[in-house]
Tab-separated table of C-alpha atoms and ligand atoms in Angstrom:
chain	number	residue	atom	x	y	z
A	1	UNK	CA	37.981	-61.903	-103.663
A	2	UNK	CA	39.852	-58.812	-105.485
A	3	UNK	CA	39.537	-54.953	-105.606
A	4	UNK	CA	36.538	-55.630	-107.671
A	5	UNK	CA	34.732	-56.098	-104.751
A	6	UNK	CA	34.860	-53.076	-103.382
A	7	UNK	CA	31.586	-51.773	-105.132
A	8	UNK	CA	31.747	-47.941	-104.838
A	9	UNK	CA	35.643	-47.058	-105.139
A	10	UNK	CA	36.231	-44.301	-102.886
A	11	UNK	CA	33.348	-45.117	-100.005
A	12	UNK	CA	35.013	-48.731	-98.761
A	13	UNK	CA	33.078	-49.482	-95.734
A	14	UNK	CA	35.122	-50.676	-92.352
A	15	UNK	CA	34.089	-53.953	-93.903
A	16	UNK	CA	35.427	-53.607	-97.074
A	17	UNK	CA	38.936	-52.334	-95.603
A	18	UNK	CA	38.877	-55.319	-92.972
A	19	UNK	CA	38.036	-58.309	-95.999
A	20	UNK	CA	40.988	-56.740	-97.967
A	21	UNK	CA	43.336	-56.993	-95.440
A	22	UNK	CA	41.974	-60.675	-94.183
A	23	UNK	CA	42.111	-61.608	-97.872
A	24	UNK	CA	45.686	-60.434	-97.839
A	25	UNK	CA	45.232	-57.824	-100.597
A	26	UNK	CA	46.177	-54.900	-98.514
A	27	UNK	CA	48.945	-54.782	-95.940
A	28	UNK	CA	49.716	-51.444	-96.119
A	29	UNK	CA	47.569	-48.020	-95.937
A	30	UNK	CA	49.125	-47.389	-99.436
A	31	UNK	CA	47.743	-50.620	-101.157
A	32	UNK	CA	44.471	-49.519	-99.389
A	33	UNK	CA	43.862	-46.260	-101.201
A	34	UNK	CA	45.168	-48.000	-104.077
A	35	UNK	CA	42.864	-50.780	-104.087
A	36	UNK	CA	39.392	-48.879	-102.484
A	37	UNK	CA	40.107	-45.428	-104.479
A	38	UNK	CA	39.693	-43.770	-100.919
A	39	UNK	CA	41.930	-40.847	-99.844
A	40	UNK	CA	44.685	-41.284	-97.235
A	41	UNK	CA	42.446	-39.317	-94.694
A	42	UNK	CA	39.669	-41.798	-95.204
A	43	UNK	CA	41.322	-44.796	-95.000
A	44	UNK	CA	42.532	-43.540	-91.744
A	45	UNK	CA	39.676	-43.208	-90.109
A	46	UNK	CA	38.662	-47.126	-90.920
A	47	UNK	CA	41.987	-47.643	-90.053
A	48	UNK	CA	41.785	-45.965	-86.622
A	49	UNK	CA	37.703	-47.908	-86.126
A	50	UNK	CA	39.188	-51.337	-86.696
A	51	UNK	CA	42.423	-50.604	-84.709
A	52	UNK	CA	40.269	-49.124	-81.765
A	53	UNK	CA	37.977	-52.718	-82.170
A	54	UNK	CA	41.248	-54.239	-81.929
A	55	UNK	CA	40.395	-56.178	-85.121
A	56	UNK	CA	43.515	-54.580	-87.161
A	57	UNK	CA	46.896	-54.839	-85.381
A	58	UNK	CA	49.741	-52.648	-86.996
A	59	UNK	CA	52.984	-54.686	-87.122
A	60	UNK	CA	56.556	-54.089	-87.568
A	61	UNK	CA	57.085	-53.722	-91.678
A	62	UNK	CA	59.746	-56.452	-92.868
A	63	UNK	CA	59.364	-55.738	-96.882
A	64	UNK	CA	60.337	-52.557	-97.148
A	65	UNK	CA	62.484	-51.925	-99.981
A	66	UNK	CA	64.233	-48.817	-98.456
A	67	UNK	CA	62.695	-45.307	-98.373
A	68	UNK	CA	59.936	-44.379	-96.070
A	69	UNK	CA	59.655	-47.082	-93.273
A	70	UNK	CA	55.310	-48.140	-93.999
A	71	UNK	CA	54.223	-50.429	-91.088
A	72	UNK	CA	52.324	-53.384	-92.044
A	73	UNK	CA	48.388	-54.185	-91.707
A	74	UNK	CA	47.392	-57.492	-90.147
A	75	UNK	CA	43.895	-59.055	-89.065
A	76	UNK	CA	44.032	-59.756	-85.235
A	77	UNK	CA	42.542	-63.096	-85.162
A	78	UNK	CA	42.857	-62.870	-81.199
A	79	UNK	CA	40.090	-60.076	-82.226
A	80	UNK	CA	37.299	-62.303	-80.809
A	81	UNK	CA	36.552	-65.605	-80.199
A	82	UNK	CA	33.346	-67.868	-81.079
A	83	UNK	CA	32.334	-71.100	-78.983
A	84	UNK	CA	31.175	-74.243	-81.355
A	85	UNK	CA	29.837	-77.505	-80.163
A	86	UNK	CA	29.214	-80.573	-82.406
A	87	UNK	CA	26.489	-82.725	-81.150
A	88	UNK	CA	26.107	-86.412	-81.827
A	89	UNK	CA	23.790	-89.231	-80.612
A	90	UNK	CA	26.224	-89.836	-77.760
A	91	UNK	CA	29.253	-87.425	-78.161
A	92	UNK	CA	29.528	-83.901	-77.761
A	93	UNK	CA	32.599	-81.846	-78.785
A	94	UNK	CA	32.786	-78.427	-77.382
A	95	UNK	CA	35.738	-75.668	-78.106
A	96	UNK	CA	36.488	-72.259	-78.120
A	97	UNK	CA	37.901	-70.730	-81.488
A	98	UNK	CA	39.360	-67.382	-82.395
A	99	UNK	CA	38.234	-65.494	-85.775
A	100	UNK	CA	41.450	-67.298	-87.432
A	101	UNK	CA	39.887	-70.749	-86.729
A	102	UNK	CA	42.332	-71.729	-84.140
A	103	UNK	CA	41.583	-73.573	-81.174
A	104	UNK	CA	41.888	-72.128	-77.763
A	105	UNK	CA	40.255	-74.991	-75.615
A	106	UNK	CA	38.416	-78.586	-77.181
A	107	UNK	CA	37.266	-81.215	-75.467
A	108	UNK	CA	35.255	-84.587	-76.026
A	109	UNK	CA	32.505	-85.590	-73.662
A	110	UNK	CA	29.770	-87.905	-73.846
A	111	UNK	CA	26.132	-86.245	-74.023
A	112	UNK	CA	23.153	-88.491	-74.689
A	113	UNK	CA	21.104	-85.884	-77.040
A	114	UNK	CA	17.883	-87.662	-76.095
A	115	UNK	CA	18.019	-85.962	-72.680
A	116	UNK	CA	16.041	-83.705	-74.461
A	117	UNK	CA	16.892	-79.442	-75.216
A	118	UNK	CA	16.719	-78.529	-71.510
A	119	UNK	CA	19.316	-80.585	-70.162
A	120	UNK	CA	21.490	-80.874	-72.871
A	121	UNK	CA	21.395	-76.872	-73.312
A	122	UNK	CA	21.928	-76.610	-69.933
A	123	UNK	CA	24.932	-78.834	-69.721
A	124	UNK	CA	26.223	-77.418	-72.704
A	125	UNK	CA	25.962	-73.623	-70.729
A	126	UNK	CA	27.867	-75.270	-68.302
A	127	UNK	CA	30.500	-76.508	-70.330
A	128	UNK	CA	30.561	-73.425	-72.688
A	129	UNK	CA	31.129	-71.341	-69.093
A	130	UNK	CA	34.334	-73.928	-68.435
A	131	UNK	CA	35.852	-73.360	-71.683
A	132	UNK	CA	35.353	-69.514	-71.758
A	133	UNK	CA	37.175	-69.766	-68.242
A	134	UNK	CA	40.060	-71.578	-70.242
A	135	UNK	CA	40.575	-68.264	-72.299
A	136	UNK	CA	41.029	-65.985	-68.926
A	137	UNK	CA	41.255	-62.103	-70.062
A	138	UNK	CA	39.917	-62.982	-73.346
A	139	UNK	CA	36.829	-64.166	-71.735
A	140	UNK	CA	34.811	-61.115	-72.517
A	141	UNK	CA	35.586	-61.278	-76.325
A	142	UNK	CA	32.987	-64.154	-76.472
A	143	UNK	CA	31.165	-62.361	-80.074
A	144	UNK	CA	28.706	-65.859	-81.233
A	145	UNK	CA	28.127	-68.972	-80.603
A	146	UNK	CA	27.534	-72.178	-83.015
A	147	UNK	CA	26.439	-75.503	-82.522
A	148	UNK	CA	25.461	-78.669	-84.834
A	149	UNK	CA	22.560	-80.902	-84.048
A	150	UNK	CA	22.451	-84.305	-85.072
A	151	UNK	CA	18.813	-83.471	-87.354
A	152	UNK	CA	16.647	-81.863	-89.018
A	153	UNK	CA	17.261	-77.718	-88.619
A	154	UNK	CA	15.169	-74.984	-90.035
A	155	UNK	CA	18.257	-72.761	-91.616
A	156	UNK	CA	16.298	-69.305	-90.692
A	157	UNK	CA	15.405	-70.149	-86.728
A	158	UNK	CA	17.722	-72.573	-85.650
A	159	UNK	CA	14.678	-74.619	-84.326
A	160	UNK	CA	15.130	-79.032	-84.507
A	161	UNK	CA	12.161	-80.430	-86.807
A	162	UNK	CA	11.124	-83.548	-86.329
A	163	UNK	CA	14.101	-84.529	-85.411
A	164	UNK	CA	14.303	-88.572	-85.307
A	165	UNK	CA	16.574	-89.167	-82.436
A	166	UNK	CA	16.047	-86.142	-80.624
A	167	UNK	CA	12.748	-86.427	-79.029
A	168	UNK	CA	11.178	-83.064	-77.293
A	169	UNK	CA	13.410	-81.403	-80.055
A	170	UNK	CA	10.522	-80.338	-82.449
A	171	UNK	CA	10.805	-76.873	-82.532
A	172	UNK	CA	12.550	-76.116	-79.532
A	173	UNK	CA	13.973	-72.662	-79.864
A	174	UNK	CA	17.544	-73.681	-79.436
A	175	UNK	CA	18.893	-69.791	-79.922
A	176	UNK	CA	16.814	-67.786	-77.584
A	177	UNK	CA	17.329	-70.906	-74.693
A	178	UNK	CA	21.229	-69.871	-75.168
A	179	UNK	CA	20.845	-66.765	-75.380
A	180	UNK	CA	19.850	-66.306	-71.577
A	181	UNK	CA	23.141	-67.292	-70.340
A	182	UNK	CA	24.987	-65.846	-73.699
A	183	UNK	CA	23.726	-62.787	-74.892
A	184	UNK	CA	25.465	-62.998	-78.298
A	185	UNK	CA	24.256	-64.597	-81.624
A	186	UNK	CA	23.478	-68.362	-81.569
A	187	UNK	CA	23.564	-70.088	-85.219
A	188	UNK	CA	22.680	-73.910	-84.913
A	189	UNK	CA	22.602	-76.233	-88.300
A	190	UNK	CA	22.632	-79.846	-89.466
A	191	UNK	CA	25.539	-81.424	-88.327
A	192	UNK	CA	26.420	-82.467	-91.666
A	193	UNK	CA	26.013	-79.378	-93.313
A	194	UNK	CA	28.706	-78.120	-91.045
A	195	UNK	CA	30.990	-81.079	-91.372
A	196	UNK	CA	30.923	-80.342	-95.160
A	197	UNK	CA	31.697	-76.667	-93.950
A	198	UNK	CA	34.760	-77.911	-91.846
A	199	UNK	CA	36.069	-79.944	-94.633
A	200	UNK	CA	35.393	-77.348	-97.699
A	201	UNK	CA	37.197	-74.942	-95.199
A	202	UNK	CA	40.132	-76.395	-94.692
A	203	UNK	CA	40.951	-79.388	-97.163
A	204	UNK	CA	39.219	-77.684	-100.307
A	205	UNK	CA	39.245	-74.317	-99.895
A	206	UNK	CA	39.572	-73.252	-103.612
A	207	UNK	CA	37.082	-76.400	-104.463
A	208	UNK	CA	33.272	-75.986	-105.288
A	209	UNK	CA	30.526	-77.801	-105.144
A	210	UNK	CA	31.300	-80.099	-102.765
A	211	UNK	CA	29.094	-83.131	-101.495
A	212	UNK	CA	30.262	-84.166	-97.608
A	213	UNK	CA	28.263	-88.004	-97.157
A	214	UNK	CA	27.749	-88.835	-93.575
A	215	UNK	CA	27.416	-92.475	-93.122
A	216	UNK	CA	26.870	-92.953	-89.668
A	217	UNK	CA	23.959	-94.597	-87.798
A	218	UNK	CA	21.844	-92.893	-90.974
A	219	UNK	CA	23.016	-91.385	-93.745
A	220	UNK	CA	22.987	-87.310	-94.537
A	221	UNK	CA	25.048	-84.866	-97.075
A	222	UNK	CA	26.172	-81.574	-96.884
A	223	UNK	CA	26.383	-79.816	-99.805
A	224	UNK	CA	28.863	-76.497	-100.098
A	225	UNK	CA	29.136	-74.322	-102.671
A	226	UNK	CA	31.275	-71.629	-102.798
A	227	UNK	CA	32.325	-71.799	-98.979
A	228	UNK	CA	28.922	-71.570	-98.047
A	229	UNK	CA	26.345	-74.475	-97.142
A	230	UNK	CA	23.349	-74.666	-99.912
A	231	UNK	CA	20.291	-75.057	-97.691
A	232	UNK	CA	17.678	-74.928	-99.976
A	233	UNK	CA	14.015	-73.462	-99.405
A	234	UNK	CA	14.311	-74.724	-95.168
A	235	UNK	CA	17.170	-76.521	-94.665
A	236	UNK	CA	16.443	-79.582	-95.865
A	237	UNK	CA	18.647	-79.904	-98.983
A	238	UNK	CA	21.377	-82.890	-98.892
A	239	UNK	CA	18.641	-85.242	-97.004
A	240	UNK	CA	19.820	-88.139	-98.905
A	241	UNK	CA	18.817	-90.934	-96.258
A	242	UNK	CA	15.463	-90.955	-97.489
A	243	UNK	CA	15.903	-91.284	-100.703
A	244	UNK	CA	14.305	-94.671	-101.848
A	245	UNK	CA	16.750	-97.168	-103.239
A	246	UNK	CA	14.356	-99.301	-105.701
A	247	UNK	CA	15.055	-102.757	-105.323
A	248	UNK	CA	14.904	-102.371	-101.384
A	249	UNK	CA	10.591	-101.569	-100.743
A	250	UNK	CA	10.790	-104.246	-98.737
A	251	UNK	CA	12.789	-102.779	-96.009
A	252	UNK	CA	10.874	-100.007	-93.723
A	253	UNK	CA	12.271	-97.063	-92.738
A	254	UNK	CA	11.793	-94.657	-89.301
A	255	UNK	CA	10.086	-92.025	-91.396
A	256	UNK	CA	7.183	-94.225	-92.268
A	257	UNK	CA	8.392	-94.727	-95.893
A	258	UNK	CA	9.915	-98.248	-97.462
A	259	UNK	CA	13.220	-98.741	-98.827
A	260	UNK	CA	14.750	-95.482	-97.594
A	261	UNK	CA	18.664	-95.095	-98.531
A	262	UNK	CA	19.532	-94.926	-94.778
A	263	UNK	CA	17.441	-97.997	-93.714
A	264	UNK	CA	19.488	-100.216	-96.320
A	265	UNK	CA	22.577	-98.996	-96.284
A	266	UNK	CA	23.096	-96.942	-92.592
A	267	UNK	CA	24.961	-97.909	-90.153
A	268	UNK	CA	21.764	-99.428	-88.152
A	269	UNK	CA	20.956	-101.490	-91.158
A	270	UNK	CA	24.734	-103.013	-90.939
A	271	UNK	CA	24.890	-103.841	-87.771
A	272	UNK	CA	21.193	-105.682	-88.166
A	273	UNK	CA	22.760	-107.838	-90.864
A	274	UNK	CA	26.138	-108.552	-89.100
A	275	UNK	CA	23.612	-109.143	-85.915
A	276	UNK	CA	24.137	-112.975	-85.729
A	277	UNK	CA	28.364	-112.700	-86.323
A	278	UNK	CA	27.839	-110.544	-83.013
A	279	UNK	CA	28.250	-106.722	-84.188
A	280	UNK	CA	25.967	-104.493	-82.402
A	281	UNK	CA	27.108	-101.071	-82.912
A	282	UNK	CA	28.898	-98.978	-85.735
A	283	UNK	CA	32.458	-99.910	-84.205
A	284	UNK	CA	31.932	-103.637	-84.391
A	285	UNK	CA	30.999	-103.297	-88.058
A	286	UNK	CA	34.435	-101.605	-88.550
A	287	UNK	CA	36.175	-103.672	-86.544
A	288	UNK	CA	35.080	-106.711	-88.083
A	289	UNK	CA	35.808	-104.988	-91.780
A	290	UNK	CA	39.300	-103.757	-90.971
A	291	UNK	CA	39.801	-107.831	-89.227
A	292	UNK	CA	39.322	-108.738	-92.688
A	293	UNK	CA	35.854	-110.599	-91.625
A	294	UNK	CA	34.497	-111.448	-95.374
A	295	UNK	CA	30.545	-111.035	-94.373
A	296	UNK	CA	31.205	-108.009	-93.344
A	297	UNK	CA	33.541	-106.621	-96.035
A	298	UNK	CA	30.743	-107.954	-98.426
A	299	UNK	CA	27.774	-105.687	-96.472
A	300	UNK	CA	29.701	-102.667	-96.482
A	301	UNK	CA	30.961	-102.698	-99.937
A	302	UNK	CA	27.302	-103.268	-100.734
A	303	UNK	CA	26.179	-100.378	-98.735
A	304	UNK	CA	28.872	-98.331	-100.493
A	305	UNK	CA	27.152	-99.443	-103.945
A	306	UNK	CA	23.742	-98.514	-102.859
A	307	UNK	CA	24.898	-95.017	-101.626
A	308	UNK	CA	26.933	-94.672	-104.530
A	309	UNK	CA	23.640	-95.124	-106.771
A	310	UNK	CA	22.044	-92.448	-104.688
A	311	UNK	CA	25.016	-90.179	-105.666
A	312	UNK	CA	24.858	-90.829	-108.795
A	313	UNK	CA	21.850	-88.683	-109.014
A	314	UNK	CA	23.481	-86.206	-107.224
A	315	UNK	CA	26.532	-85.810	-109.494
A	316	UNK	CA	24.366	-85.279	-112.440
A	317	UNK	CA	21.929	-82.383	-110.127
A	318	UNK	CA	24.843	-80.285	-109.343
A	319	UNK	CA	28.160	-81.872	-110.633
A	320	UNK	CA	30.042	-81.677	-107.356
A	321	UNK	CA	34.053	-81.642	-107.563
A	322	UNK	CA	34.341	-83.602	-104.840
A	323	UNK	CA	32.864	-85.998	-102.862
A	324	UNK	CA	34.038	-86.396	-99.120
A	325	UNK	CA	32.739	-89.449	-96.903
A	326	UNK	CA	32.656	-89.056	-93.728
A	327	UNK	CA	31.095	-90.411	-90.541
A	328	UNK	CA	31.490	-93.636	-88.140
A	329	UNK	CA	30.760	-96.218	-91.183
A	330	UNK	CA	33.880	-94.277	-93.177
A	331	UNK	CA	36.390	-95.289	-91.099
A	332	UNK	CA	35.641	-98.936	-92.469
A	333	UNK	CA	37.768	-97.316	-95.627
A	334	UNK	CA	38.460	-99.127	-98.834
A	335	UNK	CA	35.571	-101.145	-98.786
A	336	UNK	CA	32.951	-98.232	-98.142
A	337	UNK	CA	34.795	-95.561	-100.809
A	338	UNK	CA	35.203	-98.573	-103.582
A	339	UNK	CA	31.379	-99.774	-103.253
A	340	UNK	CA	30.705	-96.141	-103.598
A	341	UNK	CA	32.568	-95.706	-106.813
A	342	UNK	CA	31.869	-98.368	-108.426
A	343	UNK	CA	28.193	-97.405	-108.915
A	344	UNK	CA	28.908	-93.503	-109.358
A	345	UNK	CA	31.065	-94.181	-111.976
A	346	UNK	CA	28.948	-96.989	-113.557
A	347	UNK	CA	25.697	-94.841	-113.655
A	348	UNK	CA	26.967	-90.979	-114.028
A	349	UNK	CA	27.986	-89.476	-117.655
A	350	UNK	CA	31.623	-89.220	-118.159
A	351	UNK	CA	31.377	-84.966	-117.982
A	352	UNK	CA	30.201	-85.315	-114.372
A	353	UNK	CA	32.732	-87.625	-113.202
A	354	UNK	CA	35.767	-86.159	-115.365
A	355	UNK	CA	37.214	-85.073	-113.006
A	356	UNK	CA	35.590	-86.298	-109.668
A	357	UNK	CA	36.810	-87.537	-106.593
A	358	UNK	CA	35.443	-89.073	-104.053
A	359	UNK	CA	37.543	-89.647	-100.857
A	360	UNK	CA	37.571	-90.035	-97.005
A	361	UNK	CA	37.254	-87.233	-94.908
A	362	UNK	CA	40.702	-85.178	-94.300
A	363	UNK	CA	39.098	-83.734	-90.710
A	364	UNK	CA	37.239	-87.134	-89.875
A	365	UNK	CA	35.900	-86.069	-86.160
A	366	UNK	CA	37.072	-82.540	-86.238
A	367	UNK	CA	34.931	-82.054	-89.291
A	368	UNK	CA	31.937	-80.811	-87.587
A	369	UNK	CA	33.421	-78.852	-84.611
A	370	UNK	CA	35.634	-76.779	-87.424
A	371	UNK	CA	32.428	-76.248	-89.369
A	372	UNK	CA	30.391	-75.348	-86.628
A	373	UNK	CA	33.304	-72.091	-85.980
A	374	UNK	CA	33.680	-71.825	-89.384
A	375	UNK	CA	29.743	-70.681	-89.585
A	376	UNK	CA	30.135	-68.559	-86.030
A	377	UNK	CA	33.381	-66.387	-87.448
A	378	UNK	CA	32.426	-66.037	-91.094
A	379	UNK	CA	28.893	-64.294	-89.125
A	380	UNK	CA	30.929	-62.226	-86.720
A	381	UNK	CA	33.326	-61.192	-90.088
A	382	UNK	CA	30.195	-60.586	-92.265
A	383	UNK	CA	30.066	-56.955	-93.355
A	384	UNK	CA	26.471	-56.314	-91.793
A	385	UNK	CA	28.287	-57.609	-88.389
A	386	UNK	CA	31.054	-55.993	-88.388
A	387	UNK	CA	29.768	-52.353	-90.395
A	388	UNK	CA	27.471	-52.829	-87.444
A	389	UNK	CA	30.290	-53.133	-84.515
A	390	UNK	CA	32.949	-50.782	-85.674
A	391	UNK	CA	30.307	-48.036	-86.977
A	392	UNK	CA	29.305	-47.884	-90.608
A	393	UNK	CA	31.012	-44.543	-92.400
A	394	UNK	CA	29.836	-44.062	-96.275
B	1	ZN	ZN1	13.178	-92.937	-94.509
C-alpha cells in the first residue's frame, strides 16, 4: 500500500484517509495533504468523521523536531470489535477481537457440530452473548461477526454444502439464523481457508501465495494470495482431499469416489491402519509417532509422501512460497513434513521449489480463530464499510 493508492489525488475518501493512517503512511494532517493532494480544510473534515466514529484517536506528538507542536494520527483499534468462532468436529473456539486483531475474551469448549445448525447456532448465540458481556462498555461496539465451519461453504452466502460431517447442514442459511440475535454482518468460510488466513496474517504477512494443508481427520488447503483467501468460482478451491492418489483405487472414499487423497492419507485412514497396535483417534496416532512406535512413524511418513505428491501438482498450478501444515496429524512433526518433502521435491521442477518451504504451522490451534477475525475486521475496515459508516464525502 502507498500514496499510489489513493486514485483521485485531492478527493481521498474517509477510507482512503483511514488505510493511510492504518498503513502507517500518515501520522500527521501534514503527511495527509501531502500524500492525498487534499487541502488542509478537507482533510479536516475526514479527520473530524473518523474522530467523531472514534476510529482515529489524536495522540500526544513525540517526533517533533521543534517548531510548531503537530499532534499525531493513530487508528483506534478499540474502534470496534468483531466476534470469531472456529468450529471443529468436536471443538469450538469462540473470542472476541478488536479491529487490531487482539484478543479481548477466548475460550475453548467442546461442541459436537453434528448437533446440527439449530443447536449449535444457538449455543454459539449463547456463548457469543457471554463473551460480549466480557467486554462491558464496549459491548455495543459489536460491528461483524465470523465463524469457520468444518466443510464445504459457498463463499457468496455463507450456506454449508454437502457438508460430510455436518448433517442437516446443506444449505442452512448460517448468516440470516445469526443475524436474529446479532444484527450485524455474519461472514462464515471453510475452516481451512481461514486457518491459511490466520497464518498468512500473522507469520507471512509480506509472503504470497501461500498453501495452508490441513491434515486432520481429512485433508483440506487454504490457499492465500495476497492476504486474501482465493475461493475460486464457489468456494471450493484448495479441496485437495479428493484428489485421487493413483496407486490407491482400491481404497473408497465418503464422497462415493475411490482412492481419494483424504481416504489414504487422513487422519481416519491412520488410525484404521494403526487399528490393531490400539490407536483409535488422531491423538493416539501422534502419540504413538512422537513414542517413537516404528509402524506408526512408517504410516505417517507415508501419508506425508502421498500428500506431498498431491502438492506437487499444486506447486506447479500456482507456485506457492510457502507451504504451512497444519491440523491434528501435524503435530506428529518430522515425520509428516519430511514424507511431504520428499515427494514435492522429487516430482516439482526446480523453479517451483527454488525457493519453497514447507513447514509446521506457527499459530497451530489459534490458526483458525485468528483467521476467522482476520476476515470479520478486514470487512468492517473495507472502504465500502467504512465510506458507508462514517459518510462518504467526494
Ligand atoms: Zn473423496
Amino acid at each position: 500500500m502507498n500514496a499510489n493508492s489513493v486514485d483521485r489525488l485531492g478527493s481521498a475518501t474517509p477510507a482512503d484517509v483511514l488505510r493511510l493512517i492504518r498503513a502507517g503512511h500518515a501520522r500527521t494532517r501534514g503527511d495527509l495533504q501531502r500524500l492525498t493532494g487534499m487541502a488542509r480544510s478537507t482533510v479536516a473534515q475526514r479527520i473530524d468523521a473518523l474522530t467523531e466514529h472514534g476510529l482515529v484517536v489524536t495522540g500526544q506528538d513525540s517526533v517533533s523536531s521543534g517548531g510548531r507542536p503537530s499532534s499525531t494520527l493513530l487508528f483506534n483499534h478499540r474502534a470496534g470489535l468483531v466476534l470469531s468462532a472456529d468450529c471443529g468436529a468436536t471443538h469450538t473456539r469462540t473470542a472476541v477481537f478488536d479491529l487490531g486483531l487482539n484478543v479481548v475474551a477466548e475460550e475453548v469448549s467442546d461442541l459436537n457440530i453434528a448437533d446440527g445448525p439449530v443447536a449449535v447456532l444457538n449455543w454459539l448465540a449463547a456463548r457469543f452473548t457471554e463473551l460480549l458481556m466480557t467486554a462491558g462498555d464496549e459491548a455495543h461496539r459489536l460491528l461483524a461477526i465470523g465463524i469457520g465451519l468444518p466443510g464445504p461453504v459457498e463463499h457468496a452466502t455463507g450456506k454449508p454444502v454437502a457438508p460430510p460431517i455436518m448433517p442437516g447442514w446443506d444449505g442452512f442459511d448460517v448468516p440470516h439464523y445469526l443475524q436474529q440475535t446479532f444484527p450485524v454482518p455474519v461472514l462464515v468460510d471453510n475452516d481451512v481457508n481461514l486457518m491459511g488466513l490466520g497464518e498468512a496474517a500473522i507469520a507471512y504477512p509480506h509472503v504470497s501465495p501461500l498453501a495452508f494443508v490441513k491434515v486432520g481427520t481429512g485433508i483440506g488447503c487454504g490457499i492465500i494470495t495476497g492476504g486474501r483467501v482465493f475461493h475460486g468460482a464457489h468456494g471450493a478451491a484448495g479441496d485437495i482431499g479428493h484428489i485421487r492418489v493413483t496407486d490407491h483405487h482400491d481404497v473408497v472414499c465418503w464422497c462415493g469416489n475411490v482412492g481419494c487423497l483424504e481416504a489414504v492419507a487422513g487422519g481416519k485412514a491412520l488410525v484404521a491402519n494403526l487399528h490393531e497396535s490400539g490407536a483409535r483417534t488422531n491423538s493416539d496416532v501422534v502419540d504413538r509417532v512422537l513414542a517413537g512406535d516404528a509402524a506408526a512413524v512408517r504410516a505417517v511418513r507415508n501419508a506425508g509422501r502421498e500428500i506431498g505428491g498431491v502438492l506437487a501438482g499444486l506447486v506447479s498450478t500456482i507456485n506457492p512460497a510457502v507451504i504451512v501444515l497444519g491440523g491434528q496429524i501435524a503435530d506428529a512433526g518430522q515425520y509428516l513434513l519430511a514424507g511431504v518433502r520428499e515427494t514435492i521435491y522429487a516430482r516439482s521442477l526446480p523453479l517451483g521449489t527454488r525457493d519453497l518451504e514447507v513447514t509446521r504451522s506457527r499459530l497451530a490451534d489459534r490458526a483458525g480463530i485468528t483467521g476467522a477475525a482476520m476476515m470479520t475486521t478486514e470487512h468492517v475496515l473495507a472502504a465500502d464499510s467504512i465510506d458507508a459508516l462514517v459518510g462518504a464525502v467526494r
